[in-house]
Amino acid sequence: MPIGFCSLAKRRGLSRWLGIALLATLSLLFSPSVFAVTGSLAMTGSAVGFLAVMIFVLAYALVMAEEKLHMRKSKPVLVAAGLIWAMIGWVYVQAGMPEQAEHAFRETLLEFTELMLFLLVAMTYINAMEERRVFDALRSWMVRRGFSYKQLFWLTGVLAFLISPIADNLTTAMLMCAVVTKVAEGDKRFINLCCINIVVAANAGGAFSPFGDITTLMVWQAGIVQFYEFFTLLVPSLVNFLIPAGVMSLFINNRKPEGVYEDVWLKRGARRIIALFLLTVATAVACHTLLHLPPVLGMMTGLGYLQFFGYYLRRSLPVSLERKRARYTARGDERKLAQLGSVVPFDVFNRVARAEWDTLLFFYGVVMCVGGLGFMGYLGLVSEALYNGWNPTGANIVLGLVSAVVDNIPVMFAVLTMQPEMSHGQWLLITLTAGVGGSVLSIGSAAGVALMGQARGNYTFMGHLRWAPVILLGYAASIAVHLWLNASSFTVAS
């Protein structure tokens, strides 16, 4: 569910709990003697294996109840990950093979570490641009233009689709929602339609970019899909956005809201930080494509770019302030002089500290839990049931819909851990469906859950559900377009 740079949903409903329980139950239905397991020991039929599954289900149930319990979502999955791997370690120590469990844990931890550092740098840049008021300036420009409701509907949707491949879907969706709620305050029906459109657009936009969602980043980091190959999903993603948007736009009254003025000025260095972020992305792509090194190397190098630039901003701030103060005084520009009084030095580590650490730790817990269950052999059972028992196309389509109920991060990580034998086209298909499937329900993506809180009372679960058939039409159309446009990729084994 588009990351992607990414904050996960704060609340999951009963349906999400049932989805997790259903997948766990599906794993337990098969006899462990029939299928191969990841580790040397078959643990899927053991009491330890059953207990590990129940611990994971219980942890996820606590994650869903985060809003009611007022307990951060990272806590239960961190404990669950520790318990699952402790049980694995104990079983393998008793069997005299502790090195196997240690090796498996280190491999899973390495996968998480690369993704975590990548996400940390991306979050830091997004936070830096937010602090330099880049997003506030964009919102102010849109509000001042005085667009009609229909124009605003399309503009916020298109911008969400275009920005989410670079920024995360949560930041993008909240930015566009802020514009809509400010301009159309009081018009619940219009705000609800716009929020649905924004969620669909942000998720669709993140599906064709390695930087648009955590799941696409995971696929890229795994080396399954190359950077440029993600763009073959551009047209299917666009179809996924345009079909629901086109239908919903027919139900919007084309009137013009009252204009609202908001004076927003960019802080010093804002445009250069945007340029450095683009340079960082280019460095990460070059490391992976040209040098065949992990993209995280380029991202961490990019963090160095930002640190050097932050150093320059701090050292040159007094001279810059004095120069601007003299210029504005000569002009008699009191407004600009007042702005200078609010200028503060840029601190990179403050931006790092403001990263969504709860999300990163939650991500660690999920990855380690799924990795542990995979080592026990449960993912092999699910893989056998879905990808050998079903047609891979059907399995990938169903998993995309499952991501509207269960987080797409564990779904995608499970598929990557299973490593089913699929054509390249099928890997692109699961990347697409896992990215856009969360749009079907408002609780299916971080963007949807965040907007239910931001536009409380205007954008609701039932308001989104009424348009689910139209969203499903876009989901089906995007899959059909992918199967048609990229048909040649389905004949070559990955």
Tab-separated table of C-alpha atoms in Angstrom:
chain	number	residue	atom	x	y	z
A	1	MET	CA	0.000	0.000	0.000
A	2	PRO	CA	1.612	2.732	-1.326
A	3	ILE	CA	5.012	3.726	0.486
A	4	GLY	CA	5.655	4.589	-0.338
A	5	PHE	CA	8.103	6.581	1.779
A	6	CYS	CA	6.193	5.519	4.046
A	7	SER	CA	3.746	5.568	7.551
A	8	LEU	CA	1.453	2.582	8.102
A	9	ALA	CA	-2.207	2.586	9.097
A	10	LYS	CA	-2.906	3.487	12.690
A	11	ARG	CA	-6.039	1.373	12.955
A	12	ARG	CA	-7.124	-1.863	11.388
A	13	GLY	CA	-10.658	-3.189	11.833
A	14	LEU	CA	-12.052	-6.602	12.672
A	15	SER	CA	-11.941	-7.519	8.994
A	16	ARG	CA	-8.160	-7.088	9.001
A	17	TRP	CA	-7.824	-9.383	12.019
A	18	LEU	CA	-9.972	-11.990	10.293
A	19	GLY	CA	-7.803	-11.708	7.179
A	20	ILE	CA	-4.645	-12.431	9.162
A	21	ALA	CA	-6.341	-15.314	10.968
A	22	LEU	CA	-7.576	-16.717	7.641
A	23	LEU	CA	-4.088	-16.752	6.146
A	24	ALA	CA	-2.671	-18.353	9.275
A	25	THR	CA	-5.403	-20.993	9.287
A	26	LEU	CA	-4.789	-21.688	5.592
A	27	SER	CA	-1.158	-22.433	6.414
A	28	LEU	CA	-2.154	-24.908	9.123
A	29	LEU	CA	-4.530	-26.899	6.919
A	30	PHE	CA	-1.762	-28.670	5.035
A	31	SER	CA	0.225	-31.651	6.234
A	32	PRO	CA	3.861	-30.718	6.937
A	33	SER	CA	5.129	-34.020	5.623
A	34	VAL	CA	4.041	-33.245	2.062
A	35	PHE	CA	5.843	-29.981	1.467
A	36	ALA	CA	9.417	-28.832	1.862
A	37	VAL	CA	10.254	-26.364	4.615
A	38	THR	CA	12.813	-23.594	4.701
A	39	GLY	CA	14.737	-24.879	7.712
A	40	SER	CA	16.095	-28.370	8.237
A	41	LEU	CA	13.453	-29.121	10.868
A	42	ALA	CA	9.768	-29.449	9.976
A	43	MET	CA	8.086	-27.195	12.543
A	44	THR	CA	4.740	-26.495	10.854
A	45	GLY	CA	3.037	-29.436	12.546
A	46	SER	CA	4.638	-28.910	15.942
A	47	ALA	CA	3.253	-27.204	19.040
A	48	VAL	CA	6.011	-24.588	18.746
A	49	GLY	CA	4.922	-23.807	15.189
A	50	PHE	CA	1.255	-23.446	16.160
A	51	LEU	CA	2.237	-21.228	19.095
A	52	ALA	CA	4.352	-19.000	16.831
A	53	VAL	CA	1.405	-18.492	14.467
A	54	MET	CA	-0.910	-17.623	17.359
A	55	ILE	CA	1.638	-15.152	18.754
A	56	PHE	CA	1.806	-13.435	15.361
A	57	VAL	CA	-2.008	-13.300	15.074
A	58	LEU	CA	-2.308	-11.920	18.616
A	59	ALA	CA	0.362	-9.293	17.940
A	60	TYR	CA	-1.453	-8.162	14.809
A	61	ALA	CA	-4.746	-8.036	16.698
A	62	LEU	CA	-3.100	-5.617	19.148
A	63	VAL	CA	-1.811	-3.565	16.204
A	64	MET	CA	-5.374	-3.258	14.892
A	65	ALA	CA	-6.575	-2.053	18.273
A	66	GLU	CA	-3.874	0.631	18.474
A	67	GLU	CA	-6.334	3.543	18.495
A	68	LYS	CA	-8.478	2.065	21.253
A	69	LEU	CA	-5.590	0.793	23.380
A	70	HIS	CA	-3.432	3.922	22.779
A	71	MET	CA	-0.446	1.616	22.355
A	72	ARG	CA	2.003	2.141	19.513
A	73	LYS	CA	1.808	-0.526	16.820
A	74	SER	CA	5.523	-1.363	17.019
A	75	LYS	CA	5.343	-2.776	20.553
A	76	PRO	CA	3.408	-6.024	19.967
A	77	VAL	CA	5.258	-7.004	16.782
A	78	LEU	CA	8.653	-6.334	18.381
A	79	VAL	CA	7.803	-8.693	21.247
A	80	ALA	CA	6.270	-11.223	18.842
A	81	ALA	CA	9.412	-11.229	16.684
A	82	GLY	CA	11.562	-11.841	19.746
A	83	LEU	CA	9.382	-14.690	20.976
A	84	ILE	CA	9.146	-16.396	17.581
A	85	TRP	CA	12.886	-16.356	16.985
A	86	ALA	CA	13.585	-17.361	20.599
A	87	MET	CA	11.409	-20.458	20.087
A	88	ILE	CA	13.181	-21.206	16.805
A	89	GLY	CA	16.555	-20.843	18.498
A	90	TRP	CA	15.518	-23.135	21.361
A	91	VAL	CA	14.300	-25.874	18.981
A	92	TYR	CA	17.494	-25.735	16.902
A	93	VAL	CA	19.727	-25.707	19.984
A	94	GLN	CA	17.941	-28.836	21.223
A	95	ALA	CA	18.548	-30.414	17.802
A	96	GLY	CA	22.248	-29.484	17.893
A	97	MET	CA	21.989	-27.096	14.897
A	98	PRO	CA	22.060	-23.576	16.432
A	99	GLU	CA	24.134	-22.182	13.551
A	100	GLN	CA	21.231	-22.682	11.097
A	101	ALA	CA	18.858	-20.531	13.142
A	102	GLU	CA	21.555	-17.902	13.633
A	103	HIS	CA	22.284	-17.749	9.904
A	104	ALA	CA	18.573	-17.448	9.035
A	105	PHE	CA	18.079	-14.641	11.563
A	106	ARG	CA	21.076	-12.711	10.255
A	107	GLU	CA	19.873	-13.034	6.653
A	108	THR	CA	16.420	-11.721	7.574
A	109	LEU	CA	17.928	-8.906	9.630
A	110	LEU	CA	20.157	-7.897	6.703
A	111	GLU	CA	17.140	-7.619	4.415
A	112	PHE	CA	15.406	-5.348	6.931
A	113	THR	CA	18.502	-3.226	7.576
A	114	GLU	CA	18.940	-2.329	3.898
A	115	LEU	CA	15.294	-1.342	3.587
A	116	MET	CA	15.269	0.543	6.892
A	117	LEU	CA	18.291	2.690	6.014
A	118	PHE	CA	16.822	3.382	2.577
A	119	LEU	CA	13.521	4.477	4.109
A	120	LEU	CA	15.252	6.511	6.803
A	121	VAL	CA	17.067	8.642	4.216
A	122	ALA	CA	13.884	9.107	2.180
A	123	MET	CA	11.935	10.130	5.307
A	124	THR	CA	14.694	12.564	6.258
A	125	TYR	CA	14.533	14.296	2.871
A	126	ILE	CA	10.726	14.465	3.005
A	127	ASN	CA	10.911	15.928	6.517
A	128	ALA	CA	13.537	18.421	5.349
A	129	MET	CA	11.313	19.581	2.477
A	130	GLU	CA	8.379	19.837	4.850
A	131	GLU	CA	10.435	21.932	7.290
A	132	ARG	CA	11.541	24.203	4.444
A	133	ARG	CA	7.780	24.618	3.675
A	134	VAL	CA	7.845	23.068	0.195
A	135	PHE	CA	4.519	21.294	0.709
A	136	ASP	CA	2.924	24.321	2.387
A	137	ALA	CA	3.863	26.471	-0.605
A	138	LEU	CA	2.301	23.978	-3.011
A	139	ARG	CA	-0.911	23.881	-0.998
A	140	SER	CA	-1.030	27.692	-0.825
A	141	TRP	CA	-0.595	27.997	-4.603
A	142	MET	CA	-3.464	25.601	-5.267
A	143	VAL	CA	-5.790	27.380	-2.843
A	144	ARG	CA	-5.049	30.838	-4.263
A	145	ARG	CA	-5.792	29.798	-7.852
A	146	GLY	CA	-9.517	29.529	-7.165
A	147	PHE	CA	-10.186	26.298	-9.068
A	148	SER	CA	-13.731	24.989	-9.532
A	149	TYR	CA	-14.784	21.863	-7.662
A	150	LYS	CA	-14.344	19.661	-10.708
A	151	GLN	CA	-10.944	21.202	-11.488
A	152	LEU	CA	-9.895	20.760	-7.850
A	153	PHE	CA	-11.028	17.123	-7.927
A	154	TRP	CA	-8.886	16.371	-10.968
A	155	LEU	CA	-5.942	18.528	-9.911
A	156	THR	CA	-5.590	16.950	-6.470
A	157	GLY	CA	-5.925	13.486	-7.999
A	158	VAL	CA	-3.373	14.102	-10.735
A	159	LEU	CA	-0.912	15.700	-8.308
A	160	ALA	CA	-1.338	12.781	-5.886
A	161	PHE	CA	-0.581	10.397	-8.762
A	162	LEU	CA	2.509	12.386	-9.833
A	163	ILE	CA	3.950	13.190	-6.399
A	164	SER	CA	3.525	9.789	-4.726
A	165	PRO	CA	6.162	8.059	-6.914
A	166	ILE	CA	8.718	10.463	-5.409
A	167	ALA	CA	7.302	11.213	-1.980
A	168	ASP	CA	5.390	8.723	0.137
A	169	ASN	CA	1.683	8.145	-0.401
A	170	LEU	CA	0.836	9.265	3.136
A	171	THR	CA	2.493	12.693	2.832
A	172	THR	CA	1.030	13.159	-0.634
A	173	ALA	CA	-2.500	12.211	0.414
A	174	MET	CA	-2.460	14.420	3.506
A	175	LEU	CA	-1.180	17.374	1.484
A	176	MET	CA	-3.958	17.050	-1.092
A	177	CYS	CA	-6.559	16.457	1.620
A	178	ALA	CA	-5.479	19.660	3.376
A	179	VAL	CA	-6.201	21.590	0.178
A	180	VAL	CA	-9.620	20.008	-0.328
A	181	THR	CA	-10.808	20.461	3.252
A	182	LYS	CA	-9.615	24.074	3.293
A	183	VAL	CA	-11.257	25.053	0.013
A	184	ALA	CA	-14.489	23.026	0.304
A	185	GLU	CA	-15.064	23.291	4.041
A	186	GLY	CA	-18.547	22.064	4.942
A	187	ASP	CA	-19.232	20.197	1.689
A	188	LYS	CA	-19.064	16.640	3.035
A	189	ARG	CA	-20.081	14.915	-0.186
A	190	PHE	CA	-17.413	16.646	-2.265
A	191	ILE	CA	-14.705	16.122	0.356
A	192	ASN	CA	-15.567	12.419	0.559
A	193	LEU	CA	-15.303	12.003	-3.225
A	194	CYS	CA	-12.034	13.936	-3.350
A	195	CYS	CA	-10.521	11.877	-0.526
A	196	ILE	CA	-11.448	8.620	-2.272
A	197	ASN	CA	-9.893	9.942	-5.477
A	198	ILE	CA	-6.739	11.022	-3.638
A	199	VAL	CA	-6.314	7.627	-1.951
A	200	VAL	CA	-6.744	5.754	-5.248
A	201	ALA	CA	-4.401	8.145	-7.076
A	202	ALA	CA	-1.679	8.059	-4.395
A	203	ASN	CA	-1.700	4.264	-4.258
A	204	ALA	CA	-1.721	3.939	-8.061
A	205	GLY	CA	1.099	6.462	-8.421
A	206	GLY	CA	3.268	4.559	-5.968
A	207	ALA	CA	2.850	1.257	-7.820
A	208	PHE	CA	5.060	2.124	-10.812
A	209	SER	CA	8.021	3.529	-8.880
A	210	PRO	CA	10.578	1.859	-6.591
A	211	PHE	CA	10.256	4.920	-4.346
A	212	GLY	CA	6.460	5.042	-4.330
A	213	ASP	CA	5.760	2.296	-1.814
A	214	ILE	CA	7.568	0.047	0.625
A	215	THR	CA	6.441	-2.989	-1.378
A	216	THR	CA	7.902	-1.719	-4.659
A	217	LEU	CA	11.093	-0.825	-2.805
A	218	MET	CA	11.236	-4.374	-1.432
A	219	VAL	CA	10.876	-5.847	-4.928
A	220	TRP	CA	13.578	-3.540	-6.314
A	221	GLN	CA	15.966	-4.204	-3.432
A	222	ALA	CA	15.474	-7.940	-3.959
A	223	GLY	CA	16.727	-7.508	-7.531
A	224	ILE	CA	13.617	-9.115	-9.040
A	225	VAL	CA	12.528	-6.030	-10.999
A	226	GLN	CA	15.044	-3.511	-12.325
A	227	PHE	CA	14.535	0.232	-11.819
A	228	TYR	CA	13.449	1.017	-15.375
A	229	GLU	CA	11.143	-2.020	-15.521
A	230	PHE	CA	8.780	-0.545	-12.942
A	231	PHE	CA	7.725	2.031	-15.508
A	232	THR	CA	6.075	-0.700	-17.573
A	233	LEU	CA	3.383	-0.456	-14.887
A	234	LEU	CA	2.790	3.240	-15.594
A	235	VAL	CA	-0.124	2.730	-17.997
A	236	PRO	CA	-1.871	0.053	-15.855
A	237	SER	CA	-1.463	2.312	-12.796
A	238	LEU	CA	-2.840	5.268	-14.732
A	239	VAL	CA	-5.870	3.193	-15.774
A	240	ASN	CA	-6.364	2.173	-12.143
A	241	PHE	CA	-6.610	5.866	-11.222
A	242	LEU	CA	-8.477	7.275	-14.241
A	243	ILE	CA	-11.442	4.883	-14.403
A	244	PRO	CA	-12.735	5.495	-10.846
A	245	ALA	CA	-11.868	9.199	-11.131
A	246	GLY	CA	-13.772	9.530	-14.394
A	247	VAL	CA	-16.891	7.932	-12.952
A	248	MET	CA	-16.791	9.898	-9.686
A	249	SER	CA	-16.225	13.211	-11.487
A	250	LEU	CA	-19.642	12.806	-13.129
A	251	PHE	CA	-21.233	13.239	-9.708
A	252	ILE	CA	-19.518	16.538	-8.861
A	253	ASN	CA	-21.320	19.861	-9.186
A	254	ASN	CA	-19.087	22.148	-11.198
A	255	ARG	CA	-19.338	25.183	-8.937
A	256	LYS	CA	-16.610	27.448	-7.677
A	257	PRO	CA	-15.708	27.693	-3.987
A	258	GLU	CA	-14.864	30.930	-2.238
A	259	GLY	CA	-11.227	31.923	-2.606
A	260	VAL	CA	-8.938	31.578	0.404
A	261	TYR	CA	-5.620	33.421	0.647
A	262	GLU	CA	-2.653	32.047	2.535
A	263	ASP	CA	0.788	33.622	2.393
A	264	VAL	CA	3.486	30.962	2.428
A	265	TRP	CA	7.153	31.581	1.736
A	266	LEU	CA	9.828	28.980	1.076
A	267	LYS	CA	12.643	28.853	3.590
A	268	ARG	CA	16.213	29.278	2.447
A	269	GLY	CA	17.621	26.252	0.639
A	270	ALA	CA	14.254	24.625	-0.113
A	271	ARG	CA	14.779	24.345	-3.867
A	272	ARG	CA	18.328	23.091	-3.436
A	273	ILE	CA	17.153	20.364	-1.046
A	274	ILE	CA	14.677	19.215	-3.715
A	275	ALA	CA	17.577	19.088	-6.194
A	276	LEU	CA	19.710	17.133	-3.712
A	277	PHE	CA	16.892	14.637	-3.220
A	278	LEU	CA	16.705	14.059	-6.969
A	279	LEU	CA	20.502	13.685	-7.041
A	280	THR	CA	20.262	11.163	-4.191
A	281	VAL	CA	17.690	9.138	-6.115
A	282	ALA	CA	19.951	9.215	-9.190
A	283	THR	CA	22.897	8.061	-7.067
A	284	ALA	CA	20.892	5.143	-5.672
A	285	VAL	CA	19.783	4.111	-9.161
A	286	ALA	CA	23.350	4.355	-10.487
A	287	CYS	CA	24.703	2.220	-7.620
A	288	HIS	CA	22.163	-0.495	-8.332
A	289	THR	CA	22.129	-0.358	-12.142
A	290	LEU	CA	25.740	0.430	-13.043
A	291	LEU	CA	27.728	-0.888	-10.078
A	292	HIS	CA	25.396	-3.747	-9.075
A	293	LEU	CA	25.578	-2.603	-5.467
A	294	PRO	CA	22.578	-2.231	-3.118
A	295	PRO	CA	20.632	1.043	-3.678
A	296	VAL	CA	20.979	1.828	0.026
A	297	LEU	CA	24.609	2.793	-0.686
A	298	GLY	CA	23.439	5.632	-2.919
A	299	MET	CA	20.789	6.724	-0.434
A	300	MET	CA	23.240	6.884	2.465
A	301	THR	CA	25.622	8.847	0.238
A	302	GLY	CA	22.714	11.189	-0.435
A	303	LEU	CA	22.285	11.669	3.296
A	304	GLY	CA	25.871	12.894	3.260
A	305	TYR	CA	24.907	15.422	0.564
A	306	LEU	CA	22.179	16.753	2.839
A	307	GLN	CA	24.509	16.906	5.840
A	308	PHE	CA	27.085	18.940	3.911
A	309	PHE	CA	24.364	21.270	2.653
A	310	GLY	CA	22.977	21.618	6.187
A	311	TYR	CA	26.470	22.571	7.360
A	312	TYR	CA	26.655	25.214	4.639
A	313	LEU	CA	23.236	26.622	5.578
A	314	ARG	CA	24.213	26.922	9.243
A	315	ARG	CA	27.587	28.549	8.602
A	316	SER	CA	26.278	31.004	6.021
A	317	LEU	CA	23.058	31.898	7.897
A	318	PRO	CA	24.354	35.065	9.685
A	319	VAL	CA	25.756	36.523	6.453
A	320	SER	CA	22.594	35.647	4.541
A	321	LEU	CA	20.355	37.230	7.194
A	322	GLU	CA	22.403	40.416	7.274
A	323	ARG	CA	22.355	40.729	3.476
A	324	LYS	CA	18.605	40.180	3.270
A	325	ARG	CA	17.888	42.511	6.191
A	326	ALA	CA	19.774	45.306	4.493
A	327	ARG	CA	17.968	44.697	1.189
A	328	TYR	CA	14.476	44.542	2.732
A	329	THR	CA	15.156	47.598	4.903
A	330	ALA	CA	16.179	49.584	1.831
A	331	ARG	CA	12.920	48.523	0.137
A	332	GLY	CA	10.845	49.176	3.243
A	333	ASP	CA	9.421	45.660	3.002
A	334	GLU	CA	8.097	45.107	6.521
A	335	ARG	CA	6.544	41.735	5.665
A	336	LYS	CA	9.862	40.264	4.516
A	337	LEU	CA	11.643	41.709	7.548
A	338	ALA	CA	9.106	40.014	9.806
A	339	GLN	CA	9.746	36.722	8.045
A	340	LEU	CA	13.460	36.976	8.787
A	341	GLY	CA	12.653	36.934	12.475
A	342	SER	CA	11.311	33.385	12.182
A	343	VAL	CA	14.337	31.942	10.353
A	344	VAL	CA	16.035	29.103	12.228
A	345	PRO	CA	19.192	27.132	11.321
A	346	PHE	CA	18.702	23.911	9.409
A	347	ASP	CA	19.493	20.784	11.468
A	348	VAL	CA	19.797	17.496	9.572
A	349	PHE	CA	19.752	15.334	12.682
A	350	ASN	CA	16.551	17.000	13.824
A	351	ARG	CA	15.017	15.851	10.527
A	352	VAL	CA	16.358	12.318	11.131
A	353	ALA	CA	14.871	12.334	14.637
A	354	ARG	CA	11.470	13.268	13.179
A	355	ALA	CA	11.376	10.160	10.990
A	356	GLU	CA	8.456	7.832	11.689
A	357	TRP	CA	10.366	5.556	14.044
A	358	ASP	CA	7.263	3.715	15.169
A	359	THR	CA	6.657	2.731	11.544
A	360	LEU	CA	10.283	1.639	11.054
A	361	LEU	CA	10.211	-0.484	14.214
A	362	PHE	CA	6.836	-1.912	13.198
A	363	PHE	CA	8.384	-2.767	9.846
A	364	TYR	CA	11.230	-4.559	11.663
A	365	GLY	CA	8.768	-6.567	13.745
A	366	VAL	CA	6.681	-7.591	10.723
A	367	VAL	CA	9.712	-8.577	8.640
A	368	MET	CA	11.241	-10.616	11.455
A	369	CYS	CA	7.923	-12.304	12.316
A	370	VAL	CA	7.232	-13.246	8.698
A	371	GLY	CA	10.850	-14.314	8.244
A	372	GLY	CA	10.590	-16.551	11.300
A	373	LEU	CA	7.334	-18.130	10.133
A	374	GLY	CA	8.928	-18.630	6.727
A	375	PHE	CA	11.911	-20.387	8.307
A	376	MET	CA	9.497	-22.659	10.143
A	377	GLY	CA	7.950	-23.593	6.792
A	378	TYR	CA	4.576	-21.852	6.804
A	379	LEU	CA	5.307	-19.659	3.811
A	380	GLY	CA	6.201	-22.754	1.832
A	381	LEU	CA	2.752	-24.137	2.600
A	382	VAL	CA	1.034	-20.946	1.507
A	383	SER	CA	3.178	-20.813	-1.627
A	384	GLU	CA	2.242	-24.401	-2.465
A	385	ALA	CA	-1.444	-23.710	-1.867
A	386	LEU	CA	-1.574	-20.484	-3.900
A	387	TYR	CA	1.028	-20.786	-6.635
A	388	ASN	CA	0.936	-24.541	-7.284
A	389	GLY	CA	-2.702	-25.168	-6.447
A	390	TRP	CA	-3.879	-22.060	-8.333
A	391	ASN	CA	-2.919	-20.262	-11.496
A	392	PRO	CA	-0.245	-17.648	-10.595
A	393	THR	CA	-2.357	-14.900	-12.160
A	394	GLY	CA	-5.305	-15.774	-9.944
A	395	ALA	CA	-3.080	-16.015	-6.881
A	396	ASN	CA	-1.542	-12.595	-7.504
A	397	ILE	CA	-4.938	-10.987	-8.097
A	398	VAL	CA	-6.330	-12.486	-4.877
A	399	LEU	CA	-3.268	-11.410	-2.883
A	400	GLY	CA	-3.796	-7.869	-4.182
A	401	LEU	CA	-7.332	-7.904	-2.796
A	402	VAL	CA	-6.056	-9.432	0.461
A	403	SER	CA	-3.837	-6.338	0.824
A	404	ALA	CA	-7.036	-4.291	1.238
A	405	VAL	CA	-7.622	-6.247	4.460
A	406	VAL	CA	-4.103	-7.216	5.530
A	407	ASP	CA	-1.113	-4.861	5.299
A	408	ASN	CA	0.546	-5.213	1.911
A	409	ILE	CA	3.991	-5.207	3.568
A	410	PRO	CA	3.679	-8.681	5.149
A	411	VAL	CA	1.869	-9.887	2.011
A	412	MET	CA	4.718	-8.774	-0.264
A	413	PHE	CA	7.437	-9.876	2.126
A	414	ALA	CA	5.775	-13.285	2.334
A	415	VAL	CA	5.733	-13.596	-1.471
A	416	LEU	CA	9.391	-12.524	-1.699
A	417	THR	CA	10.300	-15.036	0.984
A	418	MET	CA	8.345	-17.810	-0.768
A	419	GLN	CA	10.115	-17.031	-4.079
A	420	PRO	CA	7.503	-18.908	-6.164
A	421	GLU	CA	8.501	-19.878	-9.690
A	422	MET	CA	6.862	-17.126	-11.751
A	423	SER	CA	7.480	-15.325	-15.003
A	424	HIS	CA	8.701	-11.744	-14.921
A	425	GLY	CA	5.233	-10.573	-15.899
A	426	GLN	CA	3.788	-12.287	-12.838
A	427	TRP	CA	6.271	-10.509	-10.548
A	428	LEU	CA	5.197	-7.225	-12.106
A	429	LEU	CA	1.588	-8.268	-11.587
A	430	ILE	CA	1.967	-8.906	-7.854
A	431	THR	CA	3.837	-5.601	-7.591
A	432	LEU	CA	0.878	-3.859	-9.233
A	433	THR	CA	-1.887	-5.641	-7.329
A	434	ALA	CA	-0.210	-5.300	-3.923
A	435	GLY	CA	0.253	-1.593	-4.617
A	436	VAL	CA	-3.272	-0.707	-5.775
A	437	GLY	CA	-5.352	-3.396	-4.049
A	438	GLY	CA	-5.428	-1.402	-0.814
A	439	SER	CA	-7.552	1.281	-2.489
A	440	VAL	CA	-10.652	-0.936	-2.407
A	441	LEU	CA	-11.268	-0.181	1.285
A	442	SER	CA	-10.493	2.977	3.236
A	443	ILE	CA	-8.640	0.849	5.817
A	444	GLY	CA	-6.629	-0.841	3.057
A	445	SER	CA	-3.821	1.714	2.911
A	446	ALA	CA	-1.984	4.155	5.135
A	447	ALA	CA	-3.323	7.016	3.028
A	448	GLY	CA	-6.936	5.941	3.543
A	449	VAL	CA	-6.668	5.543	7.301
A	450	ALA	CA	-4.817	8.849	7.682
A	451	LEU	CA	-7.433	10.729	5.669
A	452	MET	CA	-10.256	9.262	7.755
A	453	GLY	CA	-8.629	10.999	10.698
A	454	GLN	CA	-7.702	14.193	8.870
A	455	ALA	CA	-11.147	14.641	7.278
A	456	ARG	CA	-13.062	13.126	10.181
A	457	GLY	CA	-16.782	13.173	9.584
A	458	ASN	CA	-16.367	13.985	5.895
A	459	TYR	CA	-14.437	10.940	4.671
A	460	THR	CA	-15.645	7.695	6.243
A	461	PHE	CA	-15.347	3.946	5.805
A	462	MET	CA	-18.923	3.643	4.520
A	463	GLY	CA	-18.481	6.668	2.248
A	464	HIS	CA	-15.518	4.928	0.628
A	465	LEU	CA	-17.250	1.547	0.542
A	466	ARG	CA	-20.105	2.921	-1.589
A	467	TRP	CA	-17.613	3.498	-4.385
A	468	ALA	CA	-15.806	0.160	-3.969
A	469	PRO	CA	-17.430	-1.333	-7.121
A	470	VAL	CA	-16.042	1.536	-9.212
A	471	ILE	CA	-12.599	1.114	-7.614
A	472	LEU	CA	-12.755	-2.631	-8.288
A	473	LEU	CA	-13.543	-1.818	-11.913
A	474	GLY	CA	-10.330	0.209	-12.097
A	475	TYR	CA	-8.456	-2.625	-10.332
A	476	ALA	CA	-9.685	-5.175	-12.873
A	477	ALA	CA	-9.000	-2.845	-15.811
A	478	SER	CA	-5.420	-2.161	-14.666
A	479	ILE	CA	-4.753	-5.912	-14.456
A	480	ALA	CA	-6.249	-6.459	-17.930
A	481	VAL	CA	-4.105	-3.658	-19.378
A	482	HIS	CA	-0.969	-5.121	-17.786
A	483	LEU	CA	-1.763	-8.612	-19.136
A	484	TRP	CA	-2.268	-7.091	-22.597
A	485	LEU	CA	0.571	-4.545	-22.796
A	486	ASN	CA	3.202	-6.727	-21.114
A	487	ALA	CA	2.077	-10.090	-22.503
A	488	SER	CA	5.588	-10.951	-23.711
A	489	SER	CA	6.967	-10.834	-20.151
A	490	PHE	CA	4.658	-13.671	-19.104
A	491	THR	CA	6.370	-16.152	-21.391
A	492	VAL	CA	9.876	-15.750	-19.993
A	493	ALA	CA	10.709	-17.443	-16.695
A	494	SER	CA	12.182	-15.185	-14.051
